[in-house]
Each structure stands twice: as C-alpha cells, then as structure tokens.
Amino acid sequence: EVDSASLAGAPGQTAGDLADLLFGVDEQISQGLSEKQQQQMSDVLTLLAEPGWRPGSKRSGVEARYKFNRETGLFYSCFNCEVPDTARSMFEDFNRGKAQERYSDVCKEEHVLSVTERPLPLGHERLVRGIYRMPYPMKDRDFVWQEWSALLPTQDGGSLYISVAYSPDDEATLCPAEPERFVRAHLKLSATFARQGPGEQGVRAAF
C-alpha cells in the first residue's frame, strides 16, 4: 500500500511521481477553487497516476513520457524538469498573459479575448485564441481555450503553482472558426505545475 500516487516499475508504468507534486495542498485554500477547477486538478492527478505511461528520450534535462488511451483515441504527453526559479515567479509570469506567444516556438499569435480578474491565490482567468503554425501544405491550427492559474500553499510550508487550459464547449460561439484559413483544433486539458519545497531554491516542474 502507498499513501501517494507513486508506483514503481513496468509494465504499467505510471507518472505517479509527478502526480505527487499535486498532493498536500492546503485544504482550506484549495476549497476556495471553483468546483470545475478542483475537478480539473483531480483529473490531471488521476491521469498521471494511471498505468500505461512510457518513457521518451531525455533532452536538455527534460524528461518525456507518453501514454495512448485506446478507448478515447487520445495521445497524452508529459514532460518534467528541475527549474532554477520559484513557484511565485512562475505564477506571476503566467499571470501576465500570452505565455504561449512568449515561449512556444510554434505559436504564431495569441489573442486574449476576455479577462476576468480574480483575487489571490488565483490568477486572472482568460479566454484566449492561439494560432499555431503547421508545415506546408497543411493549414495552421487555431485553438480557443479558457485558462486559469493559482499559487497554492502546501501543508509542508512550500507552494504549488498550477495553470490549466481547456477548450470550452461553446468555443464556436465564443470565437467562430475560419475554415478557409485555419483548422480548428480542440484542447481537452493541459496543465503546467511547479512544486517548491520550504527553503528550496528551485522547483520541480511538469507540463
């Protein structure tokens, strides 16, 4: 029996060590998240703890893992690394907006369609449209997503930064597609999180 998500060995390898980064959030603070936000955090944790993850190659200190779900036809990827930064500064950087445009090599444009300001420990919630380049002759992809973030204290005195993005069900109404220019793509659920222990100078990040 284990008291965390970590499980060892293959076959049935998990990403439970990364799910463990989400454990131990201050319960009183986490209850301040919306029901949907709490469910999305739970969904990420559950997915990482499931068997079936396979290791990929490690490049520039970044470890990769992959999982294919035959029932849903979805292919999942997860990456993790040590980052010489703080959970707070990562949260503040994301909260500035347009993180994809600043950090993704394939994101051509990122347009913030609306912003809802939230008090700490939450960041601003945004409705976003992003255009991603594809190799010729394929059309570029456009995504519409909702994003939120939080900086949550943990029971050990550390902190957890998390940001989540997903395509809303009514994306076609919120931002009509342009099929003559782009292929509309759908983002089921994407998350970035970084855990910093008390007194630590860096974080362990996963995305």
mmCIF file with all atom_site columns, C-alpha atoms in Angstrom, residues 50-126:
data_model
loop_
_atom_site.group_PDB
_atom_site.id
_atom_site.type_symbol
_atom_site.label_atom_id
_atom_site.label_alt_id
_atom_site.label_comp_id
_atom_site.label_asym_id
_atom_site.label_entity_id
_atom_site.label_seq_id
_atom_site.pdbx_PDB_ins_code
_atom_site.Cartn_x
_atom_site.Cartn_y
_atom_site.Cartn_z
_atom_site.occupancy
_atom_site.B_iso_or_equiv
_atom_site.pdbx_formal_charge
_atom_site.auth_seq_id
_atom_site.auth_comp_id
_atom_site.auth_asym_id
_atom_site.auth_atom_id
_atom_site.pdbx_PDB_model_num
ATOM 1  C CA . GLU A 1 50  ? -2.852  5.686  -14.306 1.00 0.00 ? 50  GLU A CA 1
ATOM 2  C CA . PRO A 1 51  ? -0.672  2.887  -15.722 1.00 0.00 ? 51  PRO A CA 1
ATOM 3  C CA . GLY A 1 52  ? 0.420   2.880  -19.325 1.00 0.00 ? 52  GLY A CA 1
ATOM 4  C CA . TRP A 1 53  ? 2.923   5.738  -19.401 1.00 0.00 ? 53  TRP A CA 1
ATOM 5  C CA . ARG A 1 54  ? 6.102   5.051  -21.363 1.00 0.00 ? 54  ARG A CA 1
ATOM 6  C CA . PRO A 1 55  ? 9.389   6.941  -21.124 1.00 0.00 ? 55  PRO A CA 1
ATOM 7  C CA . GLY A 1 56  ? 10.646  9.013  -24.026 1.00 0.00 ? 56  GLY A CA 1
ATOM 8  C CA . SER A 1 57  ? 14.074  10.478 -24.638 1.00 0.00 ? 57  SER A CA 1
ATOM 9  C CA . LYS A 1 58  ? 15.636  12.971 -22.243 1.00 0.00 ? 58  LYS A CA 1
ATOM 10 C CA . ARG A 1 59  ? 16.868  16.167 -23.845 1.00 0.00 ? 59  ARG A CA 1
ATOM 11 C CA . SER A 1 60  ? 18.482  19.166 -22.193 1.00 0.00 ? 60  SER A CA 1
ATOM 12 C CA . GLY A 1 61  ? 17.466  17.867 -18.773 1.00 0.00 ? 61  GLY A CA 1
ATOM 13 C CA . VAL A 1 62  ? 13.788  17.459 -19.724 1.00 0.00 ? 62  VAL A CA 1
ATOM 14 C CA . GLU A 1 63  ? 12.258  14.012 -19.261 1.00 0.00 ? 63  GLU A CA 1
ATOM 15 C CA . ALA A 1 64  ? 9.404   12.956 -21.545 1.00 0.00 ? 64  ALA A CA 1
ATOM 16 C CA . ARG A 1 65  ? 6.642   10.377 -21.022 1.00 0.00 ? 65  ARG A CA 1
ATOM 17 C CA . TYR A 1 66  ? 3.827   9.322  -23.313 1.00 0.00 ? 66  TYR A CA 1
ATOM 18 C CA . LYS A 1 67  ? 0.549   7.469  -22.991 1.00 0.00 ? 67  LYS A CA 1
ATOM 19 C CA . PHE A 1 68  ? -2.070  6.355  -25.528 1.00 0.00 ? 68  PHE A CA 1
ATOM 20 C CA . ASN A 1 69  ? -5.635  5.646  -24.443 1.00 0.00 ? 69  ASN A CA 1
ATOM 21 C CA . ARG A 1 70  ? -7.230  3.183  -26.868 1.00 0.00 ? 70  ARG A CA 1
ATOM 22 C CA . GLU A 1 71  ? -10.734 3.811  -25.531 1.00 0.00 ? 71  GLU A CA 1
ATOM 23 C CA . THR A 1 72  ? -10.691 7.542  -26.205 1.00 0.00 ? 72  THR A CA 1
ATOM 24 C CA . GLY A 1 73  ? -8.151  7.580  -29.023 1.00 0.00 ? 73  GLY A CA 1
ATOM 25 C CA . LEU A 1 74  ? -6.258  10.335 -27.195 1.00 0.00 ? 74  LEU A CA 1
ATOM 26 C CA . PHE A 1 75  ? -2.471  10.567 -27.033 1.00 0.00 ? 75  PHE A CA 1
ATOM 27 C CA . TYR A 1 76  ? -1.077  12.165 -23.890 1.00 0.00 ? 76  TYR A CA 1
ATOM 28 C CA . SER A 1 77  ? 2.377   13.611 -23.308 1.00 0.00 ? 77  SER A CA 1
ATOM 29 C CA . CYS A 1 78  ? 4.040   14.816 -20.131 1.00 0.00 ? 78  CYS A CA 1
ATOM 30 C CA . PHE A 1 79  ? 7.400   16.493 -19.556 1.00 0.00 ? 79  PHE A CA 1
ATOM 31 C CA . ASN A 1 80  ? 9.225   17.364 -16.357 1.00 0.00 ? 80  ASN A CA 1
ATOM 32 C CA . CYS A 1 81  ? 12.439  19.039 -15.274 1.00 0.00 ? 81  CYS A CA 1
ATOM 33 C CA . GLU A 1 82  ? 14.122  20.963 -12.486 1.00 0.00 ? 82  GLU A CA 1
ATOM 34 C CA . VAL A 1 83  ? 13.842  24.732 -12.937 1.00 0.00 ? 83  VAL A CA 1
ATOM 35 C CA . PRO A 1 84  ? 16.055  27.302 -11.141 1.00 0.00 ? 84  PRO A CA 1
ATOM 36 C CA . ASP A 1 85  ? 13.084  29.528 -10.380 1.00 0.00 ? 85  ASP A CA 1
ATOM 37 C CA . THR A 1 86  ? 10.376  29.983 -7.759  1.00 0.00 ? 86  THR A CA 1
ATOM 38 C CA . ALA A 1 87  ? 6.747   28.914 -7.836  1.00 0.00 ? 87  ALA A CA 1
ATOM 39 C CA . ARG A 1 88  ? 5.698   32.524 -7.240  1.00 0.00 ? 88  ARG A CA 1
ATOM 40 C CA . SER A 1 89  ? 7.686   33.976 -10.118 1.00 0.00 ? 89  SER A CA 1
ATOM 41 C CA . MET A 1 90  ? 6.347   31.297 -12.489 1.00 0.00 ? 90  MET A CA 1
ATOM 42 C CA . PHE A 1 91  ? 2.818   32.120 -11.359 1.00 0.00 ? 91  PHE A CA 1
ATOM 43 C CA . GLU A 1 92  ? 3.377   35.860 -11.825 1.00 0.00 ? 92  GLU A CA 1
ATOM 44 C CA . ASP A 1 93  ? 4.897   35.303 -15.262 1.00 0.00 ? 93  ASP A CA 1
ATOM 45 C CA . PHE A 1 94  ? 1.896   33.256 -16.435 1.00 0.00 ? 94  PHE A CA 1
ATOM 46 C CA . ASN A 1 95  ? -0.497  35.773 -14.940 1.00 0.00 ? 95  ASN A CA 1
ATOM 47 C CA . ARG A 1 96  ? 0.895   38.428 -17.291 1.00 0.00 ? 96  ARG A CA 1
ATOM 48 C CA . GLY A 1 97  ? -0.843  36.598 -20.154 1.00 0.00 ? 97  GLY A CA 1
ATOM 49 C CA . LYS A 1 98  ? 0.302   35.465 -23.601 1.00 0.00 ? 98  LYS A CA 1
ATOM 50 C CA . ALA A 1 99  ? 2.659   32.807 -22.223 1.00 0.00 ? 99  ALA A CA 1
ATOM 51 C CA . GLN A 1 100 ? 2.284   30.690 -25.361 1.00 0.00 ? 100 GLN A CA 1
ATOM 52 C CA . GLU A 1 101 ? 3.303   33.569 -27.621 1.00 0.00 ? 101 GLU A CA 1
ATOM 53 C CA . ARG A 1 102 ? 6.365   34.208 -25.454 1.00 0.00 ? 102 ARG A CA 1
ATOM 54 C CA . TYR A 1 103 ? 7.538   30.623 -25.000 1.00 0.00 ? 103 TYR A CA 1
ATOM 55 C CA . SER A 1 104 ? 6.151   28.365 -27.760 1.00 0.00 ? 104 SER A CA 1
ATOM 56 C CA . ASP A 1 105 ? 8.167   28.112 -30.979 1.00 0.00 ? 105 ASP A CA 1
ATOM 57 C CA . VAL A 1 106 ? 5.077   27.162 -32.992 1.00 0.00 ? 106 VAL A CA 1
ATOM 58 C CA . CYS A 1 107 ? 2.626   29.724 -31.611 1.00 0.00 ? 107 CYS A CA 1
ATOM 59 C CA . LYS A 1 108 ? 2.363   32.479 -34.227 1.00 0.00 ? 108 LYS A CA 1
ATOM 60 C CA . GLU A 1 109 ? -0.259  34.592 -32.480 1.00 0.00 ? 109 GLU A CA 1
ATOM 61 C CA . GLU A 1 110 ? -2.041  34.659 -29.142 1.00 0.00 ? 110 GLU A CA 1
ATOM 62 C CA . HIS A 1 111 ? -5.079  36.883 -28.708 1.00 0.00 ? 111 HIS A CA 1
ATOM 63 C CA . VAL A 1 112 ? -6.688  37.487 -25.318 1.00 0.00 ? 112 VAL A CA 1
ATOM 64 C CA . LEU A 1 113 ? -10.423 37.694 -25.985 1.00 0.00 ? 113 LEU A CA 1
ATOM 65 C CA . SER A 1 114 ? -11.572 38.420 -22.431 1.00 0.00 ? 114 SER A CA 1
ATOM 66 C CA . VAL A 1 115 ? -10.163 38.640 -18.901 1.00 0.00 ? 115 VAL A CA 1
ATOM 67 C CA . THR A 1 116 ? -11.810 38.024 -15.541 1.00 0.00 ? 116 THR A CA 1
ATOM 68 C CA . GLU A 1 117 ? -9.718  39.255 -12.620 1.00 0.00 ? 117 GLU A CA 1
ATOM 69 C CA . ARG A 1 118 ? -9.551  37.015 -9.551  1.00 0.00 ? 118 ARG A CA 1
ATOM 70 C CA . PRO A 1 119 ? -8.049  37.668 -6.111  1.00 0.00 ? 119 PRO A CA 1
ATOM 71 C CA . LEU A 1 120 ? -5.024  35.749 -4.873  1.00 0.00 ? 120 LEU A CA 1
ATOM 72 C CA . PRO A 1 121 ? -4.273  32.881 -4.645  1.00 0.00 ? 121 PRO A CA 1
ATOM 73 C CA . LEU A 1 122 ? -5.928  32.750 -8.086  1.00 0.00 ? 122 LEU A CA 1
ATOM 74 C CA . GLY A 1 123 ? -4.595  34.416 -11.188 1.00 0.00 ? 123 GLY A CA 1
ATOM 75 C CA . HIS A 1 124 ? -6.707  36.062 -13.863 1.00 0.00 ? 124 HIS A CA 1
ATOM 76 C CA . GLU A 1 125 ? -8.979  33.832 -15.923 1.00 0.00 ? 125 GLU A CA 1
ATOM 77 C CA . ARG A 1 126 ? -8.740  34.416 -19.660 1.00 0.00 ? 126 ARG A CA 1
#
